[in-house]
Amino acid sequence: MKRFAQLIQALETSNKTNDKIDALVHYFDSAAEQDRVWVIALFTGKKPKRPVNSSLLKAWACELSETPEWLFNESYHNVGDLSETIALILPPATALLDLPLHEWITRLQAIEKLPEQEKKDFILNAWQHLGTAERFIFNKLISGNFRIGVSAKTLVNALAKKELVDSNKIMHSIMGKWDPYVIAYDDLVGGSHVNTDNSWPYPFCLAYAMEQEVSALGSPDNWQAEWKWDGIRGQVIKRNNELFIWSRGEELVTDQFPELHILADELDNGTVIDGEILAVRDGRVLSFSTLQQRLNRKTISKKQLEEAPVGLFVYDLLEHGGTDIRDQPLKERRRRLEDVLSRLSPSSGIVASPVITYNDWKELAQIREGSRENNSEGVMLKNLASPYHSGRKRGDWWKWKVNPYTVDTVMIYAQKGAGRRANFFTDYTFAVRDGENLITVAKAYSGLTDQEIRQVDSFVKRNSIEKFGPVRTVKPELVFEIAFEGIAESKRHKAGLALRFPRILRWRKDKTAAEINTLDDLRQLLQASLSLPETPAAAS
Amino acid sequence: MSLISFTNRGIYCSQGDFYIDPWRPVDYAVTTHGHSDHVKSGNANYLCHTLTKPILHRRIGEDLKIETLDYGKSITKNGVKISLHPAGHIIGSAQIRLEYKGEICVVSGDYKTENDGISAPFEPVRCHSFVSESTFGLPVYKWQPQDMVAAEIIRWAEDNIQKGKSTVLVAYSLGKAQRLINILAGRYPIYVHSSIANLNEAIEQSGVPLPATIRITPETGKDILQKGIMIVPPAMRTSRWIKTLINPVTGVCSGWMQVRSHRRWQSADAGFALSDHADWPGLIEAIGETGAETVYVTHGFTAAFSRYLNEAGIYSEEVKTQYGTEEDEEPAATEISA
């Protein structure tokens, strides 16, 4: 495991992707075969079975290090990672033992069925024979969640470089379903498992945000415009009579959306479509907050199904008749997609995401201004001649979002962040004026540079008025412009309204707290958005 | 009556009528060390260690009234005996021992218990009450011996030089920088930012020799810098100047680098847990050796550390001060430009 610890160290002592790829190639060149398979598994989120739960691990670490539980918790809050906290808090190893990574995994698997005392003896013994870096890895093997700053793409690129194989193929191979306990390295990177596996998804094609003038894209005739939906990206796969729905986070979410299960009957085998899962009622797209009630739930109640019905707005066809057609131009894929969707029963709620017709960029810009009226975030522009790329590739897919709403606010509370931000005040609460008072309207975590965060952190430390647990009340002095995507009535919030997706747009050092917006300003905006006409989504 | 009290100007000794490390101007400021969160401008009189004097002149101004003491020497002020003892934090850093009618109090400022080879090593001082920092007062902060961290830094630097990368170490200009210079001396040429070069001059003038370093100027060739090791203060970490170097890689040297999330947060290439503050075992050991009945915890993880001491049977109070938990909060350094 020492070799693996060195890899982790090499990956962490550089910020540059090329260095990381080199470190990975170097590792795959020299590591034992079974270790290589496990490293791919761990870096793509495949976890060994969890032989011991984290609360036991924590209790044993407290016992071995003679740390009171509250102090362990304080430490954990600072470190932000349980495995690392344990690795650091334990006393130094009594002797060092170097076993290959897969050997540790096998041994850990072997204790799964043992009585608790024997598990404990094994874990404590292991801790006493591992250095801090190896201990950290060992703990990660138990608790899962191996996030080391290596994206799937970086890993794939390294494997492609080492094996001289096309990266898309490697991506297929490692994204699908395979068992690290069973598969051989050559079979894995060679992809011999994927044809027999019904569920494997294609990498999503991702868009870049439009930075230049839209006219720089050339003739509008070469571009297909669609609405930029604000839902959950999903890839629906039907192969060998089985249906799979993958989220963009490469998770299978099939069970979460029973409304879409009709596709198991209605799609032909060998069909893969890409679309947006949205809350839809009577053909009209509902707000993201409605959809949110449906996300990440183990069970869905009847009430939720009624209040937040889900539909699928499909925009691409990746596999047709069992053939990968991603190399076909968008124009052809779209033609085939519309054909596929036309065979579905009209009540299915599964429709093609409408194409916006427009004659020139100016007209499209005008149409785009109305995006919010159908709960979209703007428009997407896709090159009609483009293939369906793997991942993010500049040039063929652009998202052209409408400008967000903005409001000037003052910071009134600050709280320390978690994880990498555990030592800085990074989570802020913002208020607007309501007569003589300040009233909270938003919380935001992101949008400042590291340097600005340090400056705000230093301000908070010097200007705290009160302390409520981790929260500081600060002198209302710093003004921030907050951007947000929407506004809704809210009984839960004192202000009577809630901002959707608020984030810090910029620190307004040029403004004082006297110049911020008022609650009335926001109320007016709310009234205006409530009186929007009920336009159907299919506004093509 | 207690020998010290904590006021909104700083730590005050009413019997002697003086302050220790005040953050607002006072008549008489006893100074533990030269870091900017411990010594401010505007005090009428300063008392500090002999080696801290040139640092104060460099950082605050030439026109200061400064009395100095060597370690172990004392003066008496209004009947309170004041003596200075090594704190091991940086060059000239001192614990302030106060004695009045048999009552002894020690204000330690910042301290570390490991001998860094350049600051006078920490000496525990027996006392009734002890004022301690707790910058790294959580049990996850346990330092590797300096030699091991040094070996890691050297390995990293060698690898960079071999691969044609420019090695930039980020370290506080007072303390950490000199320590690094001492560790790295004789291997590669060491190039330092002017804020570090200025302090080095001040330190050498007071009679402490430092290994040879070269001041970085706008004229220093980038190809020459590529073959050596550069040391720059934190404010330079994200500077435009670094981007003009040939394949620059940065390594941050700070105790915070012990934790992965902090390393990532710094967005540096490498992080080395090299600290001028005591680690957890160091704090516990130091406090034990003072034999103090009461421990005031002034900065860092004050709540947790003070609770731990109370549970361990040592009466402890958390005190609000303005001392920072950066290793040294220094003013922004200027860019290197013509």
PDB file of N, CA, C and O in Angstrom, chain B residues 74-122:
ATOM      1  N   SER B  74      16.686  40.254  33.938  1.00  0.00           N
ATOM      2  CA  SER B  74      15.424  40.853  34.376  1.00  0.00           C
ATOM      3  C   SER B  74      15.567  42.345  34.656  1.00  0.00           C
ATOM      4  O   SER B  74      16.670  42.851  34.861  1.00  0.00           O
ATOM      5  N   ILE B  75      14.446  43.045  34.646  1.00  0.00           N
ATOM      6  CA  ILE B  75      14.371  44.396  35.184  1.00  0.00           C
ATOM      7  C   ILE B  75      13.162  44.424  36.106  1.00  0.00           C
ATOM      8  O   ILE B  75      12.318  43.528  36.077  1.00  0.00           O
ATOM      9  N   THR B  76      13.092  45.460  36.922  1.00  0.00           N
ATOM     10  CA  THR B  76      11.949  45.573  37.817  1.00  0.00           C
ATOM     11  C   THR B  76      11.199  46.850  37.497  1.00  0.00           C
ATOM     12  O   THR B  76      11.803  47.905  37.302  1.00  0.00           O
ATOM     13  N   LYS B  77       9.895  46.723  37.399  1.00  0.00           N
ATOM     14  CA  LYS B  77       9.074  47.893  37.097  1.00  0.00           C
ATOM     15  C   LYS B  77       7.954  47.972  38.121  1.00  0.00           C
ATOM     16  O   LYS B  77       7.146  47.055  38.235  1.00  0.00           O
ATOM     17  N   ASN B  78       7.950  49.057  38.877  1.00  0.00           N
ATOM     18  CA  ASN B  78       6.969  49.248  39.958  1.00  0.00           C
ATOM     19  C   ASN B  78       6.873  48.017  40.860  1.00  0.00           C
ATOM     20  O   ASN B  78       5.777  47.589  41.238  1.00  0.00           O
ATOM     21  N   GLY B  79       8.012  47.430  41.125  1.00  0.00           N
ATOM     22  CA  GLY B  79       8.022  46.275  42.032  1.00  0.00           C
ATOM     23  C   GLY B  79       7.762  44.948  41.363  1.00  0.00           C
ATOM     24  O   GLY B  79       7.868  43.896  41.989  1.00  0.00           O
ATOM     25  N   VAL B  80       7.427  44.957  40.060  1.00  0.00           N
ATOM     26  CA  VAL B  80       7.210  43.695  39.342  1.00  0.00           C
ATOM     27  C   VAL B  80       8.488  43.345  38.590  1.00  0.00           C
ATOM     28  O   VAL B  80       8.999  44.142  37.796  1.00  0.00           O
ATOM     29  N   LYS B  81       8.991  42.137  38.868  1.00  0.00           N
ATOM     30  CA  LYS B  81      10.204  41.700  38.192  1.00  0.00           C
ATOM     31  C   LYS B  81       9.827  41.089  36.840  1.00  0.00           C
ATOM     32  O   LYS B  81       9.003  40.177  36.774  1.00  0.00           O
ATOM     33  N   ILE B  82      10.438  41.623  35.786  1.00  0.00           N
ATOM     34  CA  ILE B  82      10.140  41.143  34.438  1.00  0.00           C
ATOM     35  C   ILE B  82      11.393  40.464  33.883  1.00  0.00           C
ATOM     36  O   ILE B  82      12.466  41.073  33.869  1.00  0.00           O
ATOM     37  N   SER B  83      11.262  39.209  33.454  1.00  0.00           N
ATOM     38  CA  SER B  83      12.412  38.575  32.802  1.00  0.00           C
ATOM     39  C   SER B  83      11.951  37.852  31.536  1.00  0.00           C
ATOM     40  O   SER B  83      10.768  37.516  31.381  1.00  0.00           O
ATOM     41  N   LEU B  84      12.902  37.640  30.611  1.00  0.00           N
ATOM     42  CA  LEU B  84      12.597  37.048  29.303  1.00  0.00           C
ATOM     43  C   LEU B  84      13.220  35.654  29.189  1.00  0.00           C
ATOM     44  O   LEU B  84      14.363  35.452  29.612  1.00  0.00           O
ATOM     45  N   HIS B  85      12.455  34.721  28.615  1.00  0.00           N
ATOM     46  CA  HIS B  85      12.921  33.333  28.497  1.00  0.00           C
ATOM     47  C   HIS B  85      12.581  32.818  27.094  1.00  0.00           C
ATOM     48  O   HIS B  85      11.529  33.174  26.555  1.00  0.00           O
ATOM     49  N   PRO B  86      13.452  31.982  26.523  1.00  0.00           N
ATOM     50  CA  PRO B  86      13.251  31.580  25.123  1.00  0.00           C
ATOM     51  C   PRO B  86      11.887  30.906  24.892  1.00  0.00           C
ATOM     52  O   PRO B  86      11.477  30.041  25.670  1.00  0.00           O
ATOM     53  N   ALA B  87      11.206  31.332  23.809  1.00  0.00           N
ATOM     54  CA  ALA B  87       9.917  30.741  23.452  1.00  0.00           C
ATOM     55  C   ALA B  87      10.060  29.809  22.246  1.00  0.00           C
ATOM     56  O   ALA B  87       9.114  29.122  21.876  1.00  0.00           O
ATOM     57  N   GLY B  88      11.237  29.839  21.598  1.00  0.00           N
ATOM     58  CA  GLY B  88      11.479  28.904  20.492  1.00  0.00           C
ATOM     59  C   GLY B  88      10.636  29.150  19.257  1.00  0.00           C
ATOM     60  O   GLY B  88      10.614  28.337  18.348  1.00  0.00           O
ATOM     61  N   HIS B  89       9.927  30.266  19.202  1.00  0.00           N
ATOM     62  CA  HIS B  89       8.989  30.525  18.099  1.00  0.00           C
ATOM     63  C   HIS B  89       9.737  31.061  16.871  1.00  0.00           C
ATOM     64  O   HIS B  89       9.688  30.460  15.805  1.00  0.00           O
ATOM     65  N   ILE B  90      10.410  32.196  17.035  1.00  0.00           N
ATOM     66  CA  ILE B  90      11.253  32.754  15.968  1.00  0.00           C
ATOM     67  C   ILE B  90      12.460  33.397  16.653  1.00  0.00           C
ATOM     68  O   ILE B  90      12.522  33.432  17.890  1.00  0.00           O
ATOM     69  N   ILE B  91      13.374  33.916  15.873  1.00  0.00           N
ATOM     70  CA  ILE B  91      14.531  34.599  16.450  1.00  0.00           C
ATOM     71  C   ILE B  91      14.058  35.726  17.370  1.00  0.00           C
ATOM     72  O   ILE B  91      13.221  36.536  16.995  1.00  0.00           O
ATOM     73  N   GLY B  92      14.582  35.744  18.587  1.00  0.00           N
ATOM     74  CA  GLY B  92      14.251  36.810  19.534  1.00  0.00           C
ATOM     75  C   GLY B  92      12.946  36.609  20.287  1.00  0.00           C
ATOM     76  O   GLY B  92      12.603  37.420  21.156  1.00  0.00           O
ATOM     77  N   SER B  93      12.203  35.550  19.992  1.00  0.00           N
ATOM     78  CA  SER B  93      10.903  35.381  20.658  1.00  0.00           C
ATOM     79  C   SER B  93      11.111  35.011  22.126  1.00  0.00           C
ATOM     80  O   SER B  93      12.007  34.242  22.454  1.00  0.00           O
ATOM     81  N   ALA B  94      10.285  35.588  22.974  1.00  0.00           N
ATOM     82  CA  ALA B  94      10.491  35.402  24.410  1.00  0.00           C
ATOM     83  C   ALA B  94       9.180  35.163  25.136  1.00  0.00           C
ATOM     84  O   ALA B  94       8.145  35.707  24.771  1.00  0.00           O
ATOM     85  N   GLN B  95       9.256  34.320  26.155  1.00  0.00           N
ATOM     86  CA  GLN B  95       8.167  34.240  27.127  1.00  0.00           C
ATOM     87  C   GLN B  95       8.445  35.338  28.157  1.00  0.00           C
ATOM     88  O   GLN B  95       9.589  35.547  28.545  1.00  0.00           O
ATOM     89  N   ILE B  96       7.407  36.009  28.606  1.00  0.00           N
ATOM     90  CA  ILE B  96       7.593  37.077  29.587  1.00  0.00           C
ATOM     91  C   ILE B  96       7.216  36.529  30.958  1.00  0.00           C
ATOM     92  O   ILE B  96       6.064  36.131  31.177  1.00  0.00           O
ATOM     93  N   ARG B  97       8.193  36.512  31.843  1.00  0.00           N
ATOM     94  CA  ARG B  97       7.925  36.024  33.200  1.00  0.00           C
ATOM     95  C   ARG B  97       7.748  37.225  34.110  1.00  0.00           C
ATOM     96  O   ARG B  97       8.587  38.145  34.122  1.00  0.00           O
ATOM     97  N   LEU B  98       6.659  37.248  34.862  1.00  0.00           N
ATOM     98  CA  LEU B  98       6.390  38.338  35.795  1.00  0.00           C
ATOM     99  C   LEU B  98       6.396  37.766  37.209  1.00  0.00           C
ATOM    100  O   LEU B  98       5.810  36.708  37.450  1.00  0.00           O
ATOM    101  N   GLU B  99       7.058  38.465  38.115  1.00  0.00           N
ATOM    102  CA  GLU B  99       7.055  38.004  39.505  1.00  0.00           C
ATOM    103  C   GLU B  99       6.761  39.177  40.412  1.00  0.00           C
ATOM    104  O   GLU B  99       7.358  40.245  40.297  1.00  0.00           O
ATOM    105  N   TYR B 100       5.804  38.968  41.318  1.00  0.00           N
ATOM    106  CA  TYR B 100       5.423  40.038  42.235  1.00  0.00           C
ATOM    107  C   TYR B 100       4.969  39.405  43.552  1.00  0.00           C
ATOM    108  O   TYR B 100       4.011  38.623  43.575  1.00  0.00           O
ATOM    109  N   LYS B 101       5.674  39.711  44.627  1.00  0.00           N
ATOM    110  CA  LYS B 101       5.343  39.168  45.953  1.00  0.00           C
ATOM    111  C   LYS B 101       5.136  37.657  45.914  1.00  0.00           C
ATOM    112  O   LYS B 101       4.129  37.126  46.400  1.00  0.00           O
ATOM    113  N   GLY B 102       6.052  36.955  45.246  1.00  0.00           N
ATOM    114  CA  GLY B 102       5.998  35.487  45.234  1.00  0.00           C
ATOM    115  C   GLY B 102       5.055  34.893  44.222  1.00  0.00           C
ATOM    116  O   GLY B 102       5.028  33.684  44.012  1.00  0.00           O
ATOM    117  N   GLU B 103       4.260  35.745  43.565  1.00  0.00           N
ATOM    118  CA  GLU B 103       3.324  35.262  42.548  1.00  0.00           C
ATOM    119  C   GLU B 103       4.016  35.320  41.178  1.00  0.00           C
ATOM    120  O   GLU B 103       4.592  36.341  40.823  1.00  0.00           O
ATOM    121  N   ILE B 104       3.970  34.199  40.439  1.00  0.00           N
ATOM    122  CA  ILE B 104       4.652  34.173  39.133  1.00  0.00           C
ATOM    123  C   ILE B 104       3.669  33.892  38.011  1.00  0.00           C
ATOM    124  O   ILE B 104       2.849  32.969  38.096  1.00  0.00           O
ATOM    125  N   CYS B 105       3.765  34.731  37.002  1.00  0.00           N
ATOM    126  CA  CYS B 105       2.918  34.539  35.811  1.00  0.00           C
ATOM    127  C   CYS B 105       3.812  34.558  34.570  1.00  0.00           C
ATOM    128  O   CYS B 105       4.739  35.367  34.492  1.00  0.00           O
ATOM    129  N   VAL B 106       3.558  33.657  33.623  1.00  0.00           N
ATOM    130  CA  VAL B 106       4.340  33.652  32.385  1.00  0.00           C
ATOM    131  C   VAL B 106       3.404  33.852  31.190  1.00  0.00           C
ATOM    132  O   VAL B 106       2.416  33.125  31.043  1.00  0.00           O
ATOM    133  N   VAL B 107       3.723  34.867  30.384  1.00  0.00           N
ATOM    134  CA  VAL B 107       2.982  35.099  29.142  1.00  0.00           C
ATOM    135  C   VAL B 107       3.877  34.607  28.003  1.00  0.00           C
ATOM    136  O   VAL B 107       4.966  35.147  27.785  1.00  0.00           O
ATOM    137  N   SER B 108       3.422  33.574  27.295  1.00  0.00           N
ATOM    138  CA  SER B 108       4.343  32.909  26.377  1.00  0.00           C
ATOM    139  C   SER B 108       4.301  33.456  24.956  1.00  0.00           C
ATOM    140  O   SER B 108       5.148  33.112  24.143  1.00  0.00           O
ATOM    141  N   GLY B 109       3.325  34.299  24.647  1.00  0.00           N
ATOM    142  CA  GLY B 109       3.217  34.762  23.254  1.00  0.00           C
ATOM    143  C   GLY B 109       2.954  33.580  22.355  1.00  0.00           C
ATOM    144  O   GLY B 109       2.069  32.773  22.617  1.00  0.00           O
ATOM    145  N   ASP B 110       3.719  33.449  21.295  1.00  0.00           N
ATOM    146  CA  ASP B 110       3.665  32.235  20.475  1.00  0.00           C
ATOM    147  C   ASP B 110       4.889  31.401  20.818  1.00  0.00           C
ATOM    148  O   ASP B 110       5.951  31.953  21.088  1.00  0.00           O
ATOM    149  N   TYR B 111       4.750  30.075  20.801  1.00  0.00           N
ATOM    150  CA  TYR B 111       5.923  29.253  21.113  1.00  0.00           C
ATOM    151  C   TYR B 111       5.889  27.914  20.410  1.00  0.00           C
ATOM    152  O   TYR B 111       4.845  27.460  19.951  1.00  0.00           O
ATOM    153  N   LYS B 112       7.062  27.303  20.259  1.00  0.00           N
ATOM    154  CA  LYS B 112       7.097  25.907  19.838  1.00  0.00           C
ATOM    155  C   LYS B 112       8.165  25.204  20.648  1.00  0.00           C
ATOM    156  O   LYS B 112       9.139  25.803  21.100  1.00  0.00           O
ATOM    157  N   THR B 113       7.960  23.907  20.821  1.00  0.00           N
ATOM    158  CA  THR B 113       8.836  23.164  21.724  1.00  0.00           C
ATOM    159  C   THR B 113       9.976  22.466  20.985  1.00  0.00           C
ATOM    160  O   THR B 113      10.954  22.078  21.604  1.00  0.00           O
ATOM    161  N   GLU B 114       9.842  22.310  19.660  1.00  0.00           N
ATOM    162  CA  GLU B 114      10.936  21.671  18.922  1.00  0.00           C
ATOM    163  C   GLU B 114      12.042  22.689  18.651  1.00  0.00           C
ATOM    164  O   GLU B 114      11.779  23.847  18.335  1.00  0.00           O
ATOM    165  N   ASN B 115      13.304  22.229  18.769  1.00  0.00           N
ATOM    166  CA  ASN B 115      14.438  23.101  18.454  1.00  0.00           C
ATOM    167  C   ASN B 115      14.549  23.230  16.938  1.00  0.00           C
ATOM    168  O   ASN B 115      14.769  22.250  16.240  1.00  0.00           O
ATOM    169  N   ASP B 116      14.394  24.451  16.412  1.00  0.00           N
ATOM    170  CA  ASP B 116      14.431  24.621  14.961  1.00  0.00           C
ATOM    171  C   ASP B 116      15.832  24.932  14.453  1.00  0.00           C
ATOM    172  O   ASP B 116      16.035  25.147  13.261  1.00  0.00           O
ATOM    173  N   GLY B 117      16.803  25.000  15.355  1.00  0.00           N
ATOM    174  CA  GLY B 117      18.180  25.216  14.941  1.00  0.00           C
ATOM    175  C   GLY B 117      18.536  26.669  14.701  1.00  0.00           C
ATOM    176  O   GLY B 117      19.674  26.986  14.365  1.00  0.00           O
ATOM    177  N   ILE B 118      17.566  27.550  14.863  1.00  0.00           N
ATOM    178  CA  ILE B 118      17.866  28.965  14.578  1.00  0.00           C
ATOM    179  C   ILE B 118      17.331  29.898  15.672  1.00  0.00           C
ATOM    180  O   ILE B 118      17.937  30.914  15.977  1.00  0.00           O
ATOM    181  N   SER B 119      16.208  29.552  16.291  1.00  0.00           N
ATOM    182  CA  SER B 119      15.713  30.332  17.426  1.00  0.00           C
ATOM    183  C   SER B 119      16.251  29.676  18.699  1.00  0.00           C
ATOM    184  O   SER B 119      16.468  28.473  18.719  1.00  0.00           O
ATOM    185  N   ALA B 120      16.433  30.462  19.748  1.00  0.00           N
ATOM    186  CA  ALA B 120      16.846  29.847  21.016  1.00  0.00           C
ATOM    187  C   ALA B 120      15.758  28.870  21.447  1.00  0.00           C
ATOM    188  O   ALA B 120      14.576  29.226  21.440  1.00  0.00           O
ATOM    189  N   PRO B 121      16.114  27.610  21.774  1.00  0.00           N
ATOM    190  CA  PRO B 121      15.087  26.597  22.063  1.00  0.00           C
ATOM    191  C   PRO B 121      14.228  26.934  23.282  1.00  0.00           C
ATOM    192  O   PRO B 121      14.718  27.490  24.260  1.00  0.00           O
ATOM    193  N   PHE B 122      12.962  26.563  23.178  1.00  0.00           N
ATOM    194  CA  PHE B 122      11.968  26.795  24.238  1.00  0.00           C
ATOM    195  C   PHE B 122      12.464  26.267  25.587  1.00  0.00           C
ATOM    196  O   PHE B 122      12.987  25.163  25.676  1.00  0.00           O
TER     197      PHE B 122
END
